[in-house]
CSV table of C-alpha atoms in Angstrom, one decimal:
chain,number,residue,atom,x,y,z
A,40,UNK,CA,91.8,-168.5,-120.0
A,41,UNK,CA,89.7,-165.6,-118.8
A,42,UNK,CA,88.5,-165.1,-115.7
A,43,UNK,CA,84.1,-165.2,-115.7
A,44,UNK,CA,82.5,-162.0,-115.2
A,45,UNK,CA,80.0,-162.4,-112.3
A,46,UNK,CA,76.4,-161.2,-112.5
A,47,UNK,CA,75.3,-160.5,-110.1
A,48,UNK,CA,76.8,-157.8,-107.5
A,49,UNK,CA,76.7,-157.1,-103.8
A,50,UNK,CA,76.6,-153.4,-102.9
A,51,UNK,CA,80.6,-153.3,-102.0
A,52,UNK,CA,81.2,-155.1,-105.1
A,53,UNK,CA,79.0,-152.4,-107.1
A,54,UNK,CA,81.1,-149.6,-105.2
A,55,UNK,CA,84.2,-151.0,-106.4
A,56,UNK,CA,83.5,-151.5,-110.0
A,57,UNK,CA,81.4,-148.4,-110.6
A,58,UNK,CA,82.4,-145.8,-107.5
A,59,UNK,CA,78.9,-145.7,-106.2
A,60,UNK,CA,78.9,-145.4,-102.7
A,61,UNK,CA,77.2,-147.8,-100.3
A,62,UNK,CA,75.0,-144.6,-98.9
A,63,UNK,CA,74.6,-143.0,-102.2
A,64,UNK,CA,73.0,-146.7,-103.3
A,65,UNK,CA,70.4,-146.8,-100.5
A,66,UNK,CA,69.3,-143.5,-100.8
A,67,UNK,CA,68.9,-144.7,-104.7
A,68,UNK,CA,67.1,-147.9,-104.3
A,69,UNK,CA,64.7,-145.5,-102.5
A,70,UNK,CA,64.1,-143.7,-105.8
A,71,UNK,CA,60.7,-144.6,-107.3
A,72,UNK,CA,61.2,-147.8,-109.7
A,73,UNK,CA,61.2,-145.9,-113.1
A,74,UNK,CA,64.5,-144.0,-112.0
A,75,UNK,CA,65.9,-145.5,-109.3
A,76,UNK,CA,69.1,-148.0,-109.2
A,77,UNK,CA,67.7,-151.4,-110.1
A,78,UNK,CA,68.1,-154.5,-107.9
A,79,UNK,CA,67.1,-156.9,-106.2
A,80,UNK,CA,66.6,-158.3,-102.6
A,81,UNK,CA,67.3,-161.7,-101.1
A,82,UNK,CA,64.8,-162.0,-98.2
A,83,UNK,CA,65.0,-159.4,-95.7
A,84,UNK,CA,68.2,-158.5,-95.5
A,85,UNK,CA,70.8,-158.9,-99.4
A,86,UNK,CA,70.9,-156.8,-101.9
A,87,UNK,CA,72.5,-158.1,-105.0
A,88,UNK,CA,72.7,-155.8,-108.5
A,89,UNK,CA,72.1,-157.6,-111.6
A,90,UNK,CA,75.2,-156.3,-113.5
A,91,UNK,CA,74.0,-156.0,-116.9
A,92,UNK,CA,70.5,-153.9,-115.2
A,93,UNK,CA,73.2,-152.0,-113.9
A,94,UNK,CA,75.1,-151.6,-117.3
A,95,UNK,CA,71.5,-150.1,-119.1
A,96,UNK,CA,70.9,-148.0,-116.1
A,97,UNK,CA,73.8,-146.1,-116.6
A,98,UNK,CA,73.4,-145.9,-120.6
A,99,UNK,CA,70.0,-144.8,-120.0
A,100,UNK,CA,70.6,-142.1,-117.2
A,101,UNK,CA,74.1,-140.3,-118.7
A,102,UNK,CA,74.3,-136.6,-118.7
A,103,UNK,CA,76.0,-134.9,-121.4
A,104,UNK,CA,76.9,-131.7,-121.1
A,105,UNK,CA,78.0,-128.7,-123.3
A,106,UNK,CA,80.7,-126.8,-123.0
A,107,UNK,CA,80.2,-122.5,-123.0
């Protein structure tokens, strides 16, 4: 039986799964909505990340490096 994947992640879960430190997440949320880290806010206190939106954001912000 497969374990169900939780769609909504807490900041701590995002850090554990993707390696984005908590202080970096806070800074990335402050960037303009077009390029900043996508998130939802519940009330005044709780931040949640949609796993699918994070995957899209990562794909759209990929940087291809070149070897010299």
